[in-house]
Amino acid sequence: MPPLWARSFQFIQKVMKSQSFKRAVFPGSFDPMTLGHLNILKRSIPLFDEIIVAVGVNDAKAPMFPLEKRLAWLRDVCSPFPSVRVKSFEGLTSSFCLENEASWLLRGVRNGGDFEYERTIAQMTQVLEPNLETVILFTDPEYAHIHSNVVREVVRNGGDASAFLPSEINFS
Ligand code: ADP
């Protein structure tokens, strides 16, 4: 075992690193990822040292696209961004953040409906996990109309949803 002074030094280094390293989690169903999600992600990259885009697996919500497909698309879209990682998780988002030593929870807002919903979730999260801070960005206006449920509807009915999606996401 290293001497006490070395262990103390390592401990101090670890604490300093964890305090200065800014890791955020961007959770969602990404079913599929849209240009709206991408807009929030790209604008957040300068704010954090690392962002984990985290696909929540929710048994109550039957996704249109399988988890592996959604992760593969996300990994393709995020590959140009070295500080972005892609993962999936089950259970509480706040637990996933703690397990991954992330102190920030990233969300996007399109309109008043999203705002009310995100405010409720953010305030409840603050009660449950006071050390987890929710950061909410308003989408750039040109992406405010994009909802993944409408994208799913277009795809389901054989329409062309490419105007709403990153170029890496196609259904051929
Ligand atoms: P959706 O609400 O489209 O089903 P998710 O559950 O994957 O999407 O949402 C993940 C996060 O991305 C949420 O905070 C959601 O409000 C945000 N988001 C989704 N679409 C957009 C968009 N067009 N512009 C900005 N934020 C968005």
Short mmCIF file of N, CA and C and ligand atoms in Angstrom, two decimals:
data_model
loop_
_atom_site.label_atom_id
_atom_site.label_comp_id
_atom_site.label_asym_id
_atom_site.label_seq_id
_atom_site.Cartn_x
_atom_site.Cartn_y
_atom_site.Cartn_z
N MET A 1 0.85 -1.21 0.00
CA MET A 1 0.00 0.00 0.00
C MET A 1 0.89 1.27 0.00
N PRO A 2 0.54 2.31 -0.82
CA PRO A 2 1.37 3.52 -0.85
C PRO A 2 1.39 4.22 0.52
N PRO A 3 2.43 5.01 0.80
CA PRO A 3 2.49 5.70 2.10
C PRO A 3 1.32 6.67 2.29
N LEU A 4 1.14 7.04 3.56
CA LEU A 4 -0.02 7.89 3.89
C LEU A 4 -0.01 9.20 3.08
N TRP A 5 1.18 9.84 2.94
CA TRP A 5 1.22 11.13 2.24
C TRP A 5 0.77 10.96 0.78
N ALA A 6 1.15 9.80 0.17
CA ALA A 6 0.78 9.57 -1.24
C ALA A 6 -0.72 9.34 -1.36
N ARG A 7 -1.27 8.60 -0.39
CA ARG A 7 -2.72 8.36 -0.42
C ARG A 7 -3.49 9.67 -0.23
N SER A 8 -2.96 10.53 0.69
CA SER A 8 -3.63 11.81 0.93
C SER A 8 -3.59 12.66 -0.34
N PHE A 9 -2.43 12.64 -1.02
CA PHE A 9 -2.27 13.42 -2.25
C PHE A 9 -3.26 12.93 -3.31
N GLN A 10 -3.36 11.59 -3.44
CA GLN A 10 -4.29 11.01 -4.43
C GLN A 10 -5.73 11.42 -4.11
N PHE A 11 -6.05 11.39 -2.82
CA PHE A 11 -7.41 11.74 -2.40
C PHE A 11 -7.72 13.20 -2.77
N ILE A 12 -6.75 14.10 -2.46
CA ILE A 12 -6.96 15.53 -2.77
C ILE A 12 -7.12 15.72 -4.28
N GLN A 13 -6.28 15.01 -5.04
CA GLN A 13 -6.37 15.10 -6.51
C GLN A 13 -7.75 14.67 -6.99
N LYS A 14 -8.24 13.57 -6.41
CA LYS A 14 -9.55 13.03 -6.81
C LYS A 14 -10.66 14.03 -6.51
N VAL A 15 -10.59 14.64 -5.31
CA VAL A 15 -11.63 15.60 -4.93
C VAL A 15 -11.58 16.81 -5.86
N MET A 16 -10.34 17.31 -6.13
CA MET A 16 -10.22 18.49 -7.00
C MET A 16 -10.74 18.19 -8.39
N LYS A 17 -10.42 16.97 -8.89
CA LYS A 17 -10.88 16.59 -10.23
C LYS A 17 -12.40 16.54 -10.28
N SER A 18 -12.98 15.89 -9.25
CA SER A 18 -14.43 15.74 -9.29
C SER A 18 -15.12 17.10 -9.16
N GLN A 19 -14.43 18.07 -8.50
CA GLN A 19 -15.08 19.38 -8.36
C GLN A 19 -14.95 20.22 -9.62
N SER A 20 -13.86 20.00 -10.38
CA SER A 20 -13.67 20.88 -11.53
C SER A 20 -14.23 20.26 -12.82
N PHE A 21 -14.39 18.94 -12.85
CA PHE A 21 -14.85 18.29 -14.07
C PHE A 21 -16.37 18.37 -14.16
N LYS A 22 -16.83 18.98 -15.22
CA LYS A 22 -18.29 19.20 -15.34
C LYS A 22 -18.88 18.15 -16.28
N ARG A 23 -19.60 17.20 -15.66
CA ARG A 23 -20.24 16.15 -16.47
C ARG A 23 -21.76 16.31 -16.38
N ALA A 24 -22.42 16.30 -17.55
CA ALA A 24 -23.89 16.41 -17.58
C ALA A 24 -24.48 15.16 -18.21
N VAL A 25 -25.71 14.88 -17.83
CA VAL A 25 -26.47 13.80 -18.47
C VAL A 25 -27.64 14.43 -19.24
N PHE A 26 -27.79 14.04 -20.50
CA PHE A 26 -28.92 14.50 -21.32
C PHE A 26 -29.82 13.28 -21.53
N PRO A 27 -30.86 13.13 -20.69
CA PRO A 27 -31.69 11.94 -20.78
C PRO A 27 -32.88 12.13 -21.72
N GLY A 28 -33.37 11.03 -22.26
CA GLY A 28 -34.55 11.11 -23.11
C GLY A 28 -34.83 9.74 -23.70
N SER A 29 -35.91 9.69 -24.48
CA SER A 29 -36.17 8.40 -25.14
C SER A 29 -35.53 8.37 -26.53
N PHE A 30 -35.30 9.54 -27.12
CA PHE A 30 -34.61 9.63 -28.42
C PHE A 30 -35.16 8.58 -29.40
N ASP A 31 -36.47 8.66 -29.58
CA ASP A 31 -37.18 7.62 -30.34
C ASP A 31 -37.84 8.24 -31.58
N PRO A 32 -37.08 8.71 -32.59
CA PRO A 32 -35.62 8.75 -32.67
C PRO A 32 -35.08 10.11 -32.25
N MET A 33 -33.74 10.26 -32.23
CA MET A 33 -33.15 11.58 -32.01
C MET A 33 -33.57 12.49 -33.16
N THR A 34 -33.90 13.74 -32.84
CA THR A 34 -34.32 14.70 -33.88
C THR A 34 -33.34 15.86 -33.95
N LEU A 35 -33.56 16.76 -34.90
CA LEU A 35 -32.72 17.96 -35.01
C LEU A 35 -32.91 18.85 -33.78
N GLY A 36 -34.08 18.74 -33.13
CA GLY A 36 -34.32 19.51 -31.89
C GLY A 36 -33.39 19.04 -30.77
N HIS A 37 -33.31 17.72 -30.58
CA HIS A 37 -32.38 17.18 -29.58
C HIS A 37 -30.94 17.60 -29.91
N LEU A 38 -30.61 17.50 -31.20
CA LEU A 38 -29.24 17.79 -31.62
C LEU A 38 -28.89 19.26 -31.36
N ASN A 39 -29.88 20.13 -31.57
CA ASN A 39 -29.67 21.55 -31.31
C ASN A 39 -29.31 21.80 -29.84
N ILE A 40 -30.06 21.16 -28.95
CA ILE A 40 -29.79 21.32 -27.50
C ILE A 40 -28.41 20.76 -27.18
N LEU A 41 -28.11 19.59 -27.72
CA LEU A 41 -26.83 18.94 -27.43
C LEU A 41 -25.65 19.81 -27.90
N LYS A 42 -25.69 20.25 -29.15
CA LYS A 42 -24.57 21.02 -29.71
C LYS A 42 -24.32 22.29 -28.90
N ARG A 43 -25.40 22.96 -28.51
CA ARG A 43 -25.24 24.23 -27.78
C ARG A 43 -24.76 24.00 -26.35
N SER A 44 -24.89 22.76 -25.86
CA SER A 44 -24.45 22.47 -24.48
C SER A 44 -22.99 22.03 -24.43
N ILE A 45 -22.45 21.61 -25.55
CA ILE A 45 -21.08 21.08 -25.54
C ILE A 45 -20.07 22.08 -24.94
N PRO A 46 -20.16 23.38 -25.27
CA PRO A 46 -19.18 24.29 -24.66
C PRO A 46 -19.38 24.50 -23.15
N LEU A 47 -20.52 24.09 -22.64
CA LEU A 47 -20.80 24.35 -21.21
C LEU A 47 -20.22 23.27 -20.30
N PHE A 48 -19.98 22.07 -20.83
CA PHE A 48 -19.59 20.93 -19.99
C PHE A 48 -18.33 20.26 -20.53
N ASP A 49 -17.59 19.62 -19.61
CA ASP A 49 -16.42 18.84 -20.04
C ASP A 49 -16.87 17.55 -20.73
N GLU A 50 -17.99 17.00 -20.24
CA GLU A 50 -18.48 15.75 -20.84
C GLU A 50 -20.00 15.72 -20.75
N ILE A 51 -20.63 15.23 -21.80
CA ILE A 51 -22.09 15.04 -21.78
C ILE A 51 -22.38 13.58 -22.09
N ILE A 52 -23.19 12.96 -21.24
CA ILE A 52 -23.64 11.59 -21.53
C ILE A 52 -25.07 11.69 -22.05
N VAL A 53 -25.26 11.33 -23.31
CA VAL A 53 -26.62 11.26 -23.85
C VAL A 53 -27.15 9.89 -23.40
N ALA A 54 -28.20 9.91 -22.61
CA ALA A 54 -28.63 8.68 -21.94
C ALA A 54 -30.05 8.31 -22.36
N VAL A 55 -30.15 7.14 -22.98
CA VAL A 55 -31.47 6.67 -23.43
C VAL A 55 -32.13 5.93 -22.27
N GLY A 56 -33.24 6.47 -21.82
CA GLY A 56 -33.96 5.84 -20.71
C GLY A 56 -34.80 4.67 -21.21
N VAL A 57 -34.64 3.54 -20.54
CA VAL A 57 -35.45 2.37 -20.90
C VAL A 57 -36.62 2.35 -19.93
N ASN A 58 -37.81 2.58 -20.51
CA ASN A 58 -39.00 2.71 -19.68
C ASN A 58 -40.03 1.67 -20.14
N ASP A 59 -40.27 0.68 -19.27
CA ASP A 59 -41.17 -0.42 -19.66
C ASP A 59 -42.58 0.06 -19.96
N ALA A 60 -42.98 1.18 -19.35
CA ALA A 60 -44.34 1.67 -19.55
C ALA A 60 -44.51 2.32 -20.92
N LYS A 61 -43.39 2.75 -21.54
CA LYS A 61 -43.42 3.44 -22.84
C LYS A 61 -42.89 2.48 -23.89
N ALA A 62 -43.77 2.03 -24.79
CA ALA A 62 -43.29 1.11 -25.83
C ALA A 62 -42.67 1.95 -26.95
N PRO A 63 -41.37 1.86 -27.15
CA PRO A 63 -40.73 2.68 -28.19
C PRO A 63 -41.03 2.16 -29.58
N MET A 64 -40.93 3.04 -30.57
CA MET A 64 -41.12 2.58 -31.95
C MET A 64 -39.84 1.89 -32.45
N PHE A 65 -38.69 2.45 -32.06
CA PHE A 65 -37.42 1.90 -32.54
C PHE A 65 -36.71 1.16 -31.41
N PRO A 66 -36.12 -0.01 -31.71
CA PRO A 66 -35.46 -0.78 -30.66
C PRO A 66 -34.31 0.01 -30.03
N LEU A 67 -34.03 -0.30 -28.78
CA LEU A 67 -32.97 0.41 -28.04
C LEU A 67 -31.65 0.40 -28.81
N GLU A 68 -31.26 -0.79 -29.32
CA GLU A 68 -29.97 -0.90 -30.00
C GLU A 68 -29.90 0.02 -31.22
N LYS A 69 -31.04 0.16 -31.92
CA LYS A 69 -31.08 1.04 -33.10
C LYS A 69 -30.92 2.50 -32.66
N ARG A 70 -31.64 2.88 -31.60
CA ARG A 70 -31.57 4.27 -31.12
C ARG A 70 -30.16 4.60 -30.66
N LEU A 71 -29.51 3.64 -29.97
CA LEU A 71 -28.14 3.88 -29.50
C LEU A 71 -27.18 4.00 -30.69
N ALA A 72 -27.37 3.12 -31.69
CA ALA A 72 -26.47 3.16 -32.86
C ALA A 72 -26.61 4.51 -33.59
N TRP A 73 -27.84 4.97 -33.77
CA TRP A 73 -28.05 6.28 -34.41
C TRP A 73 -27.36 7.39 -33.60
N LEU A 74 -27.61 7.36 -32.28
CA LEU A 74 -27.02 8.40 -31.43
C LEU A 74 -25.49 8.39 -31.53
N ARG A 75 -24.92 7.17 -31.53
CA ARG A 75 -23.44 7.07 -31.60
C ARG A 75 -22.94 7.64 -32.93
N ASP A 76 -23.67 7.39 -34.00
CA ASP A 76 -23.30 7.95 -35.32
C ASP A 76 -23.37 9.47 -35.29
N VAL A 77 -24.50 9.99 -34.79
CA VAL A 77 -24.70 11.44 -34.80
C VAL A 77 -23.68 12.12 -33.88
N CYS A 78 -23.34 11.48 -32.78
CA CYS A 78 -22.46 12.12 -31.77
C CYS A 78 -20.98 11.87 -32.03
N SER A 79 -20.67 11.05 -33.03
CA SER A 79 -19.25 10.69 -33.23
C SER A 79 -18.34 11.91 -33.50
N PRO A 80 -18.83 13.01 -34.10
CA PRO A 80 -17.92 14.14 -34.28
C PRO A 80 -17.61 14.90 -32.98
N PHE A 81 -18.30 14.56 -31.90
CA PHE A 81 -18.13 15.34 -30.67
C PHE A 81 -17.38 14.51 -29.62
N PRO A 82 -16.08 14.77 -29.43
CA PRO A 82 -15.28 13.91 -28.54
C PRO A 82 -15.75 13.94 -27.08
N SER A 83 -16.43 14.99 -26.67
CA SER A 83 -16.82 15.06 -25.25
C SER A 83 -18.20 14.46 -25.00
N VAL A 84 -18.79 13.84 -26.03
CA VAL A 84 -20.13 13.28 -25.86
C VAL A 84 -20.06 11.75 -25.87
N ARG A 85 -20.69 11.14 -24.86
CA ARG A 85 -20.79 9.67 -24.82
C ARG A 85 -22.26 9.29 -24.85
N VAL A 86 -22.53 8.06 -25.28
CA VAL A 86 -23.92 7.59 -25.39
C VAL A 86 -24.08 6.34 -24.54
N LYS A 87 -25.11 6.32 -23.70
CA LYS A 87 -25.36 5.16 -22.85
C LYS A 87 -26.86 4.94 -22.75
N SER A 88 -27.25 3.81 -22.17
CA SER A 88 -28.67 3.62 -21.83
C SER A 88 -28.77 3.36 -20.34
N PHE A 89 -29.96 3.53 -19.80
CA PHE A 89 -30.14 3.29 -18.37
C PHE A 89 -31.58 2.88 -18.08
N GLU A 90 -31.71 2.19 -16.94
CA GLU A 90 -33.05 1.85 -16.43
C GLU A 90 -33.20 2.50 -15.07
N GLY A 91 -34.42 2.78 -14.70
CA GLY A 91 -34.63 3.33 -13.36
C GLY A 91 -34.60 4.84 -13.35
N LEU A 92 -34.34 5.40 -12.16
CA LEU A 92 -34.40 6.85 -12.00
C LEU A 92 -33.24 7.56 -12.70
N THR A 93 -33.59 8.65 -13.38
CA THR A 93 -32.54 9.44 -14.04
C THR A 93 -31.55 9.97 -13.00
N SER A 94 -32.06 10.40 -11.85
CA SER A 94 -31.16 10.97 -10.83
C SER A 94 -30.18 9.91 -10.33
N SER A 95 -30.61 8.65 -10.21
CA SER A 95 -29.69 7.59 -9.78
C SER A 95 -28.60 7.38 -10.83
N PHE A 96 -29.02 7.43 -12.10
CA PHE A 96 -28.03 7.27 -13.18
C PHE A 96 -26.99 8.39 -13.13
N CYS A 97 -27.46 9.61 -12.84
CA CYS A 97 -26.52 10.75 -12.75
C CYS A 97 -25.52 10.52 -11.63
N LEU A 98 -26.01 10.07 -10.47
CA LEU A 98 -25.10 9.86 -9.34
C LEU A 98 -24.10 8.75 -9.65
N GLU A 99 -24.60 7.64 -10.23
CA GLU A 99 -23.70 6.52 -10.57
C GLU A 99 -22.59 6.98 -11.52
N ASN A 100 -22.93 7.93 -12.39
CA ASN A 100 -21.95 8.39 -13.38
C ASN A 100 -21.25 9.68 -12.96
N GLU A 101 -21.41 10.04 -11.70
CA GLU A 101 -20.76 11.24 -11.13
C GLU A 101 -21.04 12.48 -11.99
N ALA A 102 -22.31 12.61 -12.40
CA ALA A 102 -22.72 13.79 -13.16
C ALA A 102 -23.50 14.71 -12.23
N SER A 103 -23.15 15.98 -12.22
CA SER A 103 -23.82 16.93 -11.32
C SER A 103 -24.85 17.78 -12.04
N TRP A 104 -24.96 17.60 -13.36
CA TRP A 104 -25.92 18.41 -14.13
C TRP A 104 -26.81 17.52 -14.98
N LEU A 105 -28.05 17.93 -15.03
CA LEU A 105 -29.06 17.22 -15.81
C LEU A 105 -29.50 18.19 -16.89
N LEU A 106 -29.35 17.79 -18.16
CA LEU A 106 -29.62 18.69 -19.27
C LEU A 106 -30.97 18.38 -19.88
N ARG A 107 -31.77 19.41 -20.11
CA ARG A 107 -33.07 19.21 -20.73
C ARG A 107 -33.31 20.33 -21.75
N GLY A 108 -34.25 20.10 -22.65
CA GLY A 108 -34.59 21.11 -23.66
C GLY A 108 -36.06 21.47 -23.56
N VAL A 109 -36.36 22.71 -23.93
CA VAL A 109 -37.75 23.18 -23.86
C VAL A 109 -38.14 23.81 -25.18
N ARG A 110 -39.31 23.39 -25.70
CA ARG A 110 -39.78 23.92 -26.98
C ARG A 110 -40.83 25.01 -26.79
N ASN A 111 -41.67 24.85 -25.77
CA ASN A 111 -42.87 25.70 -25.65
C ASN A 111 -43.36 25.69 -24.20
N GLY A 112 -44.52 26.34 -23.99
CA GLY A 112 -45.05 26.45 -22.62
C GLY A 112 -45.37 25.11 -21.98
N GLY A 113 -45.86 24.18 -22.80
CA GLY A 113 -46.20 22.84 -22.27
C GLY A 113 -44.95 22.15 -21.74
N ASP A 114 -43.88 22.18 -22.55
CA ASP A 114 -42.61 21.59 -22.11
C ASP A 114 -42.12 22.30 -20.85
N PHE A 115 -42.27 23.63 -20.84
CA PHE A 115 -41.74 24.41 -19.71
C PHE A 115 -42.37 23.96 -18.39
N GLU A 116 -43.71 23.85 -18.39
CA GLU A 116 -44.40 23.45 -17.15
C GLU A 116 -43.95 22.06 -16.72
N TYR A 117 -43.86 21.15 -17.66
CA TYR A 117 -43.46 19.78 -17.37
C TYR A 117 -42.02 19.76 -16.82
N GLU A 118 -41.12 20.44 -17.52
CA GLU A 118 -39.70 20.42 -17.12
C GLU A 118 -39.50 21.10 -15.77
N ARG A 119 -40.29 22.16 -15.53
CA ARG A 119 -40.16 22.85 -14.23
C ARG A 119 -40.54 21.90 -13.09
N THR A 120 -41.64 21.17 -13.27
CA THR A 120 -42.08 20.23 -12.22
C THR A 120 -41.01 19.18 -11.96
N ILE A 121 -40.52 18.59 -13.03
CA ILE A 121 -39.50 17.53 -12.88
C ILE A 121 -38.24 18.10 -12.22
N ALA A 122 -37.83 19.30 -12.67
CA ALA A 122 -36.59 19.89 -12.13
C ALA A 122 -36.75 20.19 -10.64
N GLN A 123 -37.92 20.69 -10.26
CA GLN A 123 -38.12 21.04 -8.85
C GLN A 123 -38.20 19.79 -7.98
N MET A 124 -38.84 18.75 -8.50
CA MET A 124 -38.89 17.50 -7.73
C MET A 124 -37.51 16.87 -7.62
N THR A 125 -36.75 16.96 -8.70
CA THR A 125 -35.37 16.41 -8.67
C THR A 125 -34.54 17.14 -7.62
N GLN A 126 -34.77 18.46 -7.53
CA GLN A 126 -33.98 19.24 -6.57
C GLN A 126 -34.25 18.82 -5.13
N VAL A 127 -35.51 18.41 -4.88
CA VAL A 127 -35.85 17.94 -3.53
C VAL A 127 -35.18 16.59 -3.29
N LEU A 128 -35.25 15.71 -4.30
CA LEU A 128 -34.71 14.35 -4.14
C LEU A 128 -33.18 14.34 -4.10
N GLU A 129 -32.58 15.16 -4.95
CA GLU A 129 -31.11 15.17 -5.07
C GLU A 129 -30.62 16.61 -5.12
N PRO A 130 -30.43 17.25 -3.97
CA PRO A 130 -30.07 18.68 -3.98
C PRO A 130 -28.76 18.99 -4.69
N ASN A 131 -27.89 17.97 -4.85
CA ASN A 131 -26.60 18.24 -5.52
C ASN A 131 -26.68 18.12 -7.04
N LEU A 132 -27.85 17.76 -7.53
CA LEU A 132 -28.02 17.60 -8.97
C LEU A 132 -28.75 18.83 -9.51
N GLU A 133 -28.09 19.56 -10.39
CA GLU A 133 -28.67 20.81 -10.90
C GLU A 133 -29.22 20.58 -12.30
N THR A 134 -30.47 20.98 -12.55
CA THR A 134 -31.04 20.84 -13.90
C THR A 134 -30.74 22.09 -14.71
N VAL A 135 -30.20 21.89 -15.89
CA VAL A 135 -29.92 23.00 -16.80
C VAL A 135 -30.87 22.85 -17.98
N ILE A 136 -31.66 23.91 -18.23
CA ILE A 136 -32.66 23.83 -19.31
C ILE A 136 -32.34 24.87 -20.38
N LEU A 137 -32.25 24.43 -21.61
CA LEU A 137 -32.04 25.36 -22.71
C LEU A 137 -33.32 25.44 -23.54
N PHE A 138 -33.63 26.66 -24.00
CA PHE A 138 -34.75 26.81 -24.94
C PHE A 138 -34.23 26.47 -26.33
N THR A 139 -35.02 25.72 -27.05
CA THR A 139 -34.60 25.35 -28.40
C THR A 139 -34.53 26.58 -29.30
N ASP A 140 -33.63 26.55 -30.28
CA ASP A 140 -33.65 27.62 -31.28
C ASP A 140 -34.98 27.52 -32.02
N PRO A 141 -35.59 28.69 -32.35
CA PRO A 141 -36.96 28.68 -32.88
C PRO A 141 -37.19 27.76 -34.07
N GLU A 142 -36.18 27.61 -34.92
CA GLU A 142 -36.40 26.78 -36.12
C GLU A 142 -36.59 25.30 -35.81
N TYR A 143 -36.34 24.91 -34.53
CA TYR A 143 -36.52 23.49 -34.16
C TYR A 143 -37.67 23.30 -33.17
N ALA A 144 -38.36 24.40 -32.85
CA ALA A 144 -39.36 24.34 -31.77
C ALA A 144 -40.58 23.50 -32.14
N HIS A 145 -40.80 23.28 -33.43
CA HIS A 145 -41.99 22.51 -33.84
C HIS A 145 -41.71 21.01 -33.89
N ILE A 146 -40.47 20.61 -33.66
CA ILE A 146 -40.12 19.19 -33.89
C ILE A 146 -40.39 18.35 -32.64
N HIS A 147 -41.32 17.42 -32.79
CA HIS A 147 -41.65 16.48 -31.71
C HIS A 147 -41.38 15.07 -32.23
N SER A 148 -40.73 14.24 -31.43
CA SER A 148 -40.43 12.90 -31.95
C SER A 148 -41.69 12.08 -32.15
N ASN A 149 -42.78 12.39 -31.41
CA ASN A 149 -44.01 11.61 -31.65
C ASN A 149 -44.61 11.90 -33.03
N VAL A 150 -44.45 13.14 -33.50
CA VAL A 150 -44.95 13.46 -34.86
C VAL A 150 -44.05 12.80 -35.90
N VAL A 151 -42.73 12.81 -35.62
CA VAL A 151 -41.79 12.13 -36.53
C VAL A 151 -42.18 10.65 -36.64
N ARG A 152 -42.50 10.04 -35.52
CA ARG A 152 -42.89 8.60 -35.55
C ARG A 152 -44.14 8.39 -36.39
N GLU A 153 -45.08 9.33 -36.24
CA GLU A 153 -46.34 9.23 -36.99
C GLU A 153 -46.08 9.32 -38.49
N VAL A 154 -45.21 10.25 -38.89
CA VAL A 154 -44.86 10.41 -40.31
C VAL A 154 -44.23 9.12 -40.83
N VAL A 155 -43.27 8.59 -40.06
CA VAL A 155 -42.55 7.38 -40.50
C VAL A 155 -43.51 6.20 -40.59
N ARG A 156 -44.36 6.08 -39.56
CA ARG A 156 -45.31 4.96 -39.51
C ARG A 156 -46.21 4.95 -40.75
N ASN A 157 -46.50 6.15 -41.26
CA ASN A 157 -47.41 6.24 -42.40
C ASN A 157 -46.67 6.39 -43.74
N GLY A 158 -45.40 6.06 -43.71
CA GLY A 158 -44.63 6.02 -44.96
C GLY A 158 -44.22 7.38 -45.48
N GLY A 159 -44.32 8.44 -44.65
CA GLY A 159 -43.93 9.79 -45.11
C GLY A 159 -42.44 10.02 -44.98
N ASP A 160 -42.01 11.20 -45.44
CA ASP A 160 -40.59 11.55 -45.42
C ASP A 160 -40.32 12.47 -44.22
N ALA A 161 -39.62 11.96 -43.22
CA ALA A 161 -39.38 12.75 -42.00
C ALA A 161 -37.99 13.37 -41.98
N SER A 162 -37.29 13.32 -43.15
CA SER A 162 -35.87 13.70 -43.14
C SER A 162 -35.65 15.17 -42.75
N ALA A 163 -36.68 16.03 -42.94
CA ALA A 163 -36.51 17.45 -42.59
C ALA A 163 -36.36 17.65 -41.08
N PHE A 164 -36.72 16.63 -40.31
CA PHE A 164 -36.69 16.77 -38.85
C PHE A 164 -35.54 16.01 -38.20
N LEU A 165 -34.76 15.30 -39.04
CA LEU A 165 -33.80 14.35 -38.48
C LEU A 165 -32.37 14.65 -38.91
N PRO A 166 -31.39 14.31 -38.05
CA PRO A 166 -30.00 14.40 -38.49
C PRO A 166 -29.80 13.47 -39.69
N SER A 167 -28.87 13.82 -40.58
CA SER A 167 -28.72 13.06 -41.84
C SER A 167 -28.33 11.60 -41.58
N GLU A 168 -27.70 11.33 -40.41
CA GLU A 168 -27.28 9.95 -40.10
C GLU A 168 -28.48 9.04 -39.84
N ILE A 169 -29.66 9.64 -39.59
CA ILE A 169 -30.82 8.81 -39.26
C ILE A 169 -31.71 8.65 -40.49
N ASN A 170 -31.71 7.45 -41.02
CA ASN A 170 -32.62 7.17 -42.15
C ASN A 170 -33.16 5.77 -41.98
N PHE A 171 -34.21 5.48 -42.72
CA PHE A 171 -34.95 4.23 -42.48
C PHE A 171 -34.81 3.23 -43.62
N SER A 172 -33.75 3.44 -44.45
CA SER A 172 -33.60 2.52 -45.58
C SER A 172 -32.93 1.23 -45.13
P1 ADP B 1 -39.62 13.90 -26.91
O1 ADP B 1 -40.13 14.89 -25.88
O2 ADP B 1 -39.50 14.51 -28.30
O3 ADP B 1 -40.25 12.54 -26.88
P2 ADP B 1 -37.37 12.98 -25.36
O4 ADP B 1 -38.17 12.30 -24.35
O5 ADP B 1 -36.33 12.15 -26.03
O6 ADP B 1 -38.14 13.63 -26.57
O7 ADP B 1 -36.78 14.30 -24.73
C1 ADP B 1 -35.49 14.55 -24.27
C2 ADP B 1 -35.33 16.03 -24.01
O8 ADP B 1 -35.23 16.72 -25.25
C3 ADP B 1 -36.51 16.68 -23.27
O9 ADP B 1 -36.01 17.65 -22.38
C4 ADP B 1 -37.29 17.32 -24.38
O10 ADP B 1 -38.05 18.43 -23.93
C5 ADP B 1 -36.17 17.77 -25.29
N1 ADP B 1 -36.60 17.99 -26.65
C6 ADP B 1 -37.27 17.13 -27.45
N2 ADP B 1 -37.49 17.69 -28.65
C7 ADP B 1 -36.95 18.93 -28.61
C8 ADP B 1 -36.87 20.04 -29.53
N3 ADP B 1 -37.43 20.00 -30.73
N4 ADP B 1 -36.24 21.16 -29.11
C9 ADP B 1 -35.70 21.21 -27.86
N5 ADP B 1 -35.77 20.24 -26.95
C10 ADP B 1 -36.38 19.11 -27.32
#
